[in-house]
Coordinates of N, CA, C and O in Angstrom, one line a residue:
X1 N -18.8 -14.2 -19.0 CA -19.9 -14.7 -19.6 C -20.5 -14.0 -20.6 O -20.9 -14.6 -21.6
X2 N -20.5 -12.7 -20.4 CA -20.9 -11.8 -21.7 C -20.0 -12.2 -22.8 O -20.8 -12.0 -24.0
X3 N -18.8 -12.3 -22.9 CA -17.9 -12.5 -24.1 C -18.4 -13.7 -24.6 O -18.4 -14.0 -25.7
X4 N -18.5 -15.0 -23.7 CA -19.0 -16.1 -24.3 C -20.3 -16.0 -25.1 O -20.5 -16.7 -26.1
X5 N -21.2 -15.4 -24.3 CA -22.6 -15.2 -25.0 C -22.5 -14.6 -26.2 O -23.2 -15.0 -27.3
X6 N -21.9 -13.7 -26.4 CA -21.7 -12.7 -27.5 C -20.9 -13.4 -28.7 O -21.3 -13.2 -29.8
X7 N -20.0 -14.3 -28.3 CA -19.3 -15.1 -29.3 C -20.3 -16.0 -30.0 O -20.3 -16.2 -31.2
X8 N -21.1 -16.7 -29.0 CA -22.1 -17.7 -29.6 C -23.1 -17.1 -30.7 O -23.6 -17.6 -31.4
X9 N -23.4 -15.7 -30.3 CA -24.7 -15.2 -31.1 C -24.0 -14.2 -32.3 O -24.5 -13.5 -32.9
X10 N -22.6 -14.3 -32.1 CA -21.9 -13.3 -33.1 C -22.2 -11.8 -32.9 O -22.7 -11.1 -34.0
X11 N -22.4 -11.4 -31.6 CA -22.7 -10.0 -31.4 C -21.4 -9.4 -31.1 O -20.8 -9.4 -30.0
X12 N -20.6 -8.8 -32.0 CA -19.4 -8.3 -31.9 C -19.2 -7.0 -31.0 O -18.4 -6.7 -30.2
X13 N -20.4 -6.3 -30.9 CA -20.4 -5.0 -30.0 C -20.5 -5.6 -28.6 O -19.7 -5.0 -27.7
X14 N -21.2 -6.5 -28.1 CA -21.1 -7.1 -26.6 C -20.0 -7.8 -26.5 O -19.4 -7.8 -25.5
X15 N -19.3 -8.5 -27.5 CA -17.7 -9.1 -27.6 C -16.9 -8.1 -27.1 O -16.0 -8.0 -26.2
X16 N -16.8 -6.8 -27.9 CA -15.8 -5.9 -27.5 C -16.0 -5.2 -26.3 O -15.2 -4.8 -25.5
X17 N -17.4 -5.1 -25.9 CA -17.7 -4.6 -24.6 C -17.1 -5.3 -23.5 O -16.4 -4.8 -22.4
X18 N -17.4 -6.4 -23.6 CA -16.9 -7.6 -22.4 C -15.3 -7.5 -22.4 O -14.8 -7.5 -21.4
X19 N -14.8 -7.6 -23.6 CA -13.2 -7.4 -23.5 C -12.6 -6.2 -23.0 O -11.6 -6.1 -22.4
X20 N -13.4 -5.1 -23.3 CA -12.9 -3.8 -22.7 C -13.1 -3.7 -21.2 O -12.3 -3.3 -20.5
X21 N -14.2 -4.5 -20.7 CA -14.4 -4.4 -19.3 C -13.2 -5.3 -18.6 O -12.9 -5.0 -17.6
X22 N -12.9 -6.5 -19.3 CA -12.0 -7.3 -18.8 C -10.4 -6.3 -18.6 O -9.6 -6.4 -17.7
X23 N -10.2 -5.6 -19.8 CA -8.9 -4.8 -19.7 C -9.1 -3.8 -18.6 O -8.0 -3.5 -17.9
X24 N -10.2 -3.2 -18.4 CA -10.3 -2.1 -17.5 C -10.2 -2.7 -16.1 O -9.6 -2.2 -15.1
X25 N -10.8 -4.0 -15.9 CA -10.5 -4.6 -14.4 C -9.1 -4.8 -14.1 O -8.7 -4.7 -13.1
X26 N -8.3 -5.4 -15.2 CA -7.0 -5.7 -14.9 C -6.2 -4.2 -14.8 O -5.3 -4.4 -13.8
X27 N -6.5 -3.3 -15.3 CA -5.9 -2.0 -15.1 C -6.1 -1.5 -13.7 O -5.3 -0.9 -13.1
X28 N -7.4 -1.5 -13.2 CA -7.7 -1.4 -11.9 C -7.0 -2.0 -10.8 O -6.6 -1.6 -9.8
X29 N -6.9 -3.5 -11.1 CA -6.1 -4.2 -10.3 C -4.5 -3.9 -10.2 O -4.1 -3.8 -9.2
X30 N -4.3 -3.5 -11.3 CA -2.6 -3.2 -11.4 C -2.5 -1.9 -10.6 O -1.6 -1.7 -9.8
X31 N -3.5 -1.0 -10.8 CA -3.3 0.4 -10.1 C -3.4 0.1 -8.6 O -2.7 0.8 -7.7
X32 N -4.2 -0.7 -8.2 CA -4.4 -1.3 -6.8 C -3.1 -1.6 -6.2 O -2.9 -1.2 -4.9
X33 N -2.4 -2.4 -6.9 CA -1.2 -2.9 -6.5 C -0.1 -1.8 -6.5 O 0.7 -1.8 -5.3
X34 N -0.1 -0.8 -7.3 CA 0.7 0.3 -7.3 C 0.5 1.3 -6.1 O 1.4 1.8 -5.4
X35 N -0.8 1.4 -5.7 CA -1.1 2.3 -4.7 C -1.0 1.6 -3.3 O -1.3 2.2 -2.3
X36 N -0.8 0.3 -3.1 CA -0.7 -0.3 -1.7 C 0.3 0.4 -0.9 O 0.1 0.5 0.2
X37 N 1.4 0.7 -1.4 CA 2.4 1.3 -0.7 C 2.0 2.6 0.0 O 2.5 2.9 1.1
X38 N 1.3 3.5 -1.0 CA 0.9 4.5 -0.5 C -0.2 4.6 0.6 O -0.1 5.2 1.6
X39 N -0.9 3.6 0.5 CA -2.1 3.4 1.5 C -1.3 2.9 2.9 O -1.7 3.3 4.0
X40 N -0.5 2.1 2.8 CA 0.3 1.6 3.9 C 1.3 2.8 4.6 O 1.0 3.0 5.9
X41 N 1.8 3.6 3.8 CA 2.6 4.8 4.3 C 1.6 5.7 5.0 O 1.7 6.3 6.2
X42 N 0.3 5.9 4.6 CA -0.7 6.9 5.2 C -1.1 6.1 6.6 O -1.2 6.8 7.5
X43 N -1.4 4.8 6.6 CA -1.7 4.2 7.8 C -0.5 4.2 8.8 O -0.8 4.5 10.2
X44 N 0.8 4.1 8.3 CA 2.1 4.2 9.3 C 2.0 5.7 9.8 O 2.2 5.9 11.1
X45 N 1.8 6.7 8.9 CA 2.0 8.0 9.4 C 0.9 8.3 10.4 O 1.2 9.1 11.4
X46 N -0.3 7.8 10.2 CA -1.5 8.1 11.2 C -1.2 7.4 12.5 O -1.4 8.0 13.4
X47 N -0.6 6.2 12.5 CA -0.3 5.6 13.8 C 0.7 6.4 14.6 O 0.6 6.5 15.6
X48 N 1.7 6.8 13.8 CA 2.7 7.6 14.6 C 2.1 8.9 15.1 O 2.7 9.3 16.1
X49 N 1.4 9.6 14.3 CA 0.7 10.7 14.8 C 0.1 10.6 15.9 O 0.1 11.4 16.9
X50 N -0.7 9.4 16.1 CA -1.6 9.4 17.3 C -0.7 8.7 18.5 O -1.0 8.9 19.7
X51 N 0.4 7.9 18.1 CA 1.3 7.4 19.1 C 2.7 7.9 18.9 O 3.5 7.3 18.3
X52 N 2.9 9.2 19.4 CA 4.4 9.7 19.2 C 5.4 8.8 19.8 O 5.1 8.4 21.0
X53 N 6.5 8.7 19.5 CA 7.5 7.9 20.1 C 7.5 6.4 19.7 O 7.8 5.5 20.4
X54 N 6.6 6.0 18.9 CA 6.4 4.6 18.4 C 7.5 4.0 17.8 O 8.2 4.6 16.9
X55 N 7.9 2.9 18.2 CA 9.1 1.9 17.6 C 8.4 1.1 16.3 O 7.2 1.0 16.2
X56 N 9.3 0.8 15.4 CA 9.0 0.0 14.4 C 8.1 -1.2 14.6 O 7.2 -1.4 14.1
X57 N 8.7 -1.9 15.6 CA 7.9 -3.1 16.3 C 6.6 -2.8 16.6 O 5.5 -3.6 16.2
X58 N 6.1 -1.7 17.3 CA 5.0 -1.5 17.8 C 3.9 -1.0 16.6 O 2.9 -1.4 16.6
X59 N 4.6 -0.2 15.6 CA 3.8 0.1 14.6 C 3.5 -1.3 13.6 O 2.2 -1.4 13.2
X60 N 4.3 -1.9 13.6 CA 4.1 -3.2 12.6 C 2.9 -4.2 13.3 O 2.1 -4.5 12.6
X61 N 3.0 -4.2 14.7 CA 2.1 -5.0 15.5 C 0.8 -4.4 15.4 O -0.3 -5.2 15.2
X62 N 0.7 -3.1 15.5 CA -0.7 -2.4 15.4 C -1.3 -2.6 14.1 O -2.6 -2.4 14.1
X63 N -0.6 -2.5 13.1 CA -1.0 -2.5 11.7 C -1.2 -3.8 11.2 O -1.7 -4.0 10.1
X64 N -0.6 -4.7 11.9 CA -0.7 -6.2 11.3 C 0.1 -6.5 10.2 O -0.2 -7.1 9.3
X65 N 1.4 -5.6 10.1 CA 2.2 -5.6 9.0 C 3.6 -6.4 9.4 O 3.8 -6.3 10.6
X66 N 4.4 -6.7 8.6 CA 5.8 -7.1 8.8 C 6.7 -6.1 9.0 O 6.3 -5.1 8.7
X67 N 7.6 -6.2 10.0 CA 8.4 -5.1 10.4 C 9.4 -4.5 9.2 O 9.5 -3.4 9.2
X68 N 9.5 -5.4 8.4 CA 10.4 -5.0 7.1 C 9.6 -4.1 6.4 O 10.1 -3.2 5.8
X69 N 8.4 -4.6 6.1 CA 7.4 -3.6 5.2 C 7.2 -2.3 6.1 O 7.3 -1.1 5.4
X70 N 7.2 -2.3 7.3 CA 6.9 -0.9 8.0 C 8.1 -0.2 8.1 O 8.1 1.0 7.9
X71 N 9.3 -0.9 8.2 CA 10.4 -0.1 8.1 C 10.6 0.7 6.7 O 11.1 1.8 6.8
X72 N 10.3 -0.1 5.8 CA 10.4 0.7 4.5 C 9.5 2.0 4.4 O 10.0 3.0 3.9
X73 N 8.3 1.9 4.9 CA 7.3 2.9 5.1 C 7.9 4.1 5.8 O 7.8 5.2 5.6
X74 N 8.5 3.6 7.0 CA 9.1 4.6 8.1 C 10.2 5.3 7.3 O 10.4 6.6 7.5
X75 N 11.0 4.6 6.5 CA 12.2 5.3 6.1 C 11.9 6.2 4.8 O 12.4 7.3 4.7
X76 N 10.9 5.9 4.2 CA 10.2 6.7 3.2 C 9.6 8.0 3.7 O 10.2 9.0 3.1
X77 N 8.7 7.9 4.7 CA 8.4 9.1 5.4 C 9.5 9.8 6.1 O 9.2 11.2 6.0
X78 N 10.4 9.4 6.5 CA 11.6 10.1 7.2 C 12.2 10.9 6.1 O 12.7 12.0 6.2
X79 N 12.5 10.1 4.8 CA 13.2 10.8 3.8 C 12.4 12.1 3.4 O 12.9 12.9 2.8
X80 N 11.0 11.9 3.2 CA 10.2 12.9 2.8 C 10.0 14.1 3.8 O 9.4 15.1 3.4
X81 N 10.5 13.8 5.1 CA 10.4 14.9 6.0 C 9.2 14.9 6.7 O 8.9 15.9 7.5
X82 N 8.5 13.8 6.7 CA 7.1 13.8 7.3 C 7.3 13.3 8.8 O 6.5 13.5 9.7
X83 N 8.3 12.3 9.1 CA 8.6 11.8 10.3 C 10.1 12.1 10.7 O 11.0 12.4 9.7
X84 N 10.3 12.2 11.9 CA 11.6 12.4 12.5 C 12.0 11.1 13.2 O 11.4 10.3 14.0
X85 N 13.4 10.7 13.1 CA 13.8 9.6 13.6 C 14.6 10.2 15.0 O 15.6 11.0 14.9
X86 N 14.2 9.7 16.2 CA 14.7 10.1 17.3 C 15.8 9.4 17.8 O 16.9 9.9 18.3
X87 N 16.0 8.1 17.8 CA 17.1 7.3 18.3 C 17.8 6.6 16.7 O 17.5 5.6 16.5
X88 N 18.7 7.4 16.5 CA 19.3 7.1 15.3 C 20.4 5.9 15.2 O 20.5 5.1 14.4
X89 N 21.0 5.6 16.3 CA 22.1 4.5 16.4 C 21.3 3.2 16.7 O 22.0 2.2 16.5
X90 N 20.0 3.1 17.1 CA 19.6 1.8 17.3 C 19.2 0.9 16.1 O 19.4 1.4 14.9
X91 N 19.2 -0.2 16.5 CA 18.8 -1.2 15.3 C 17.3 -0.8 14.7 O 16.7 -0.2 15.5
X92 N 17.1 -1.1 13.7 CA 15.7 -0.6 13.0 C 14.5 -1.0 13.7 O 13.6 -0.3 13.9
X93 N 14.6 -2.1 14.3 CA 13.2 -2.4 15.2 C 13.0 -1.6 16.5 O 11.9 -1.5 16.9
X94 N 14.2 -0.9 16.7 CA 14.0 -0.1 18.2 C 14.2 1.3 17.8 O 14.0 2.0 18.9
X95 N 14.0 1.7 16.8 CA 14.2 3.2 16.5 C 12.8 3.8 16.8 O 11.9 3.2 16.7
X96 N 12.9 5.1 17.1 CA 11.8 5.7 17.7 C 11.2 6.8 16.7 O 12.4 7.6 16.3
X97 N 10.0 6.9 16.4 CA 9.6 8.2 15.5 C 8.6 9.0 15.9 O 7.7 8.6 16.7
X98 N 8.7 10.2 15.5 CA 7.8 11.2 15.9 C 7.4 11.9 14.5 O 8.1 11.9 13.5
X99 N 6.0 12.6 14.5 CA 5.8 13.3 13.1 C 6.7 14.6 13.3 O 6.9 15.4 14.3
X100 N 7.3 14.9 12.0 CA 8.1 16.1 12.0 C 7.2 17.4 12.2 O 6.0 17.5 11.8
X101 N 7.8 18.4 12.7 CA 7.1 19.7 12.8 C 7.4 20.7 12.0 O 8.5 20.7 11.4

């Protein structure tokens, strides 16, 4: 709205401010998309810390996320050494995780 009003009054300072705000909002939205995985990983890690021996399916159900998405988070956290996989041979949905010590 500010950009439209500024264009009508030929107020280029207000127009550039409005455009700058739009670019900043787009940047923040993009940053939020990039940070989504990190926030999900934190939620998964917190759930496993409170519920040791949690399976992928239980974590997904508790967080309201799809099992595939939770499995990616669990894999990342296991690779980083934050979680331990206890039942290695099981299918991904039945694997059990604990916080690494």
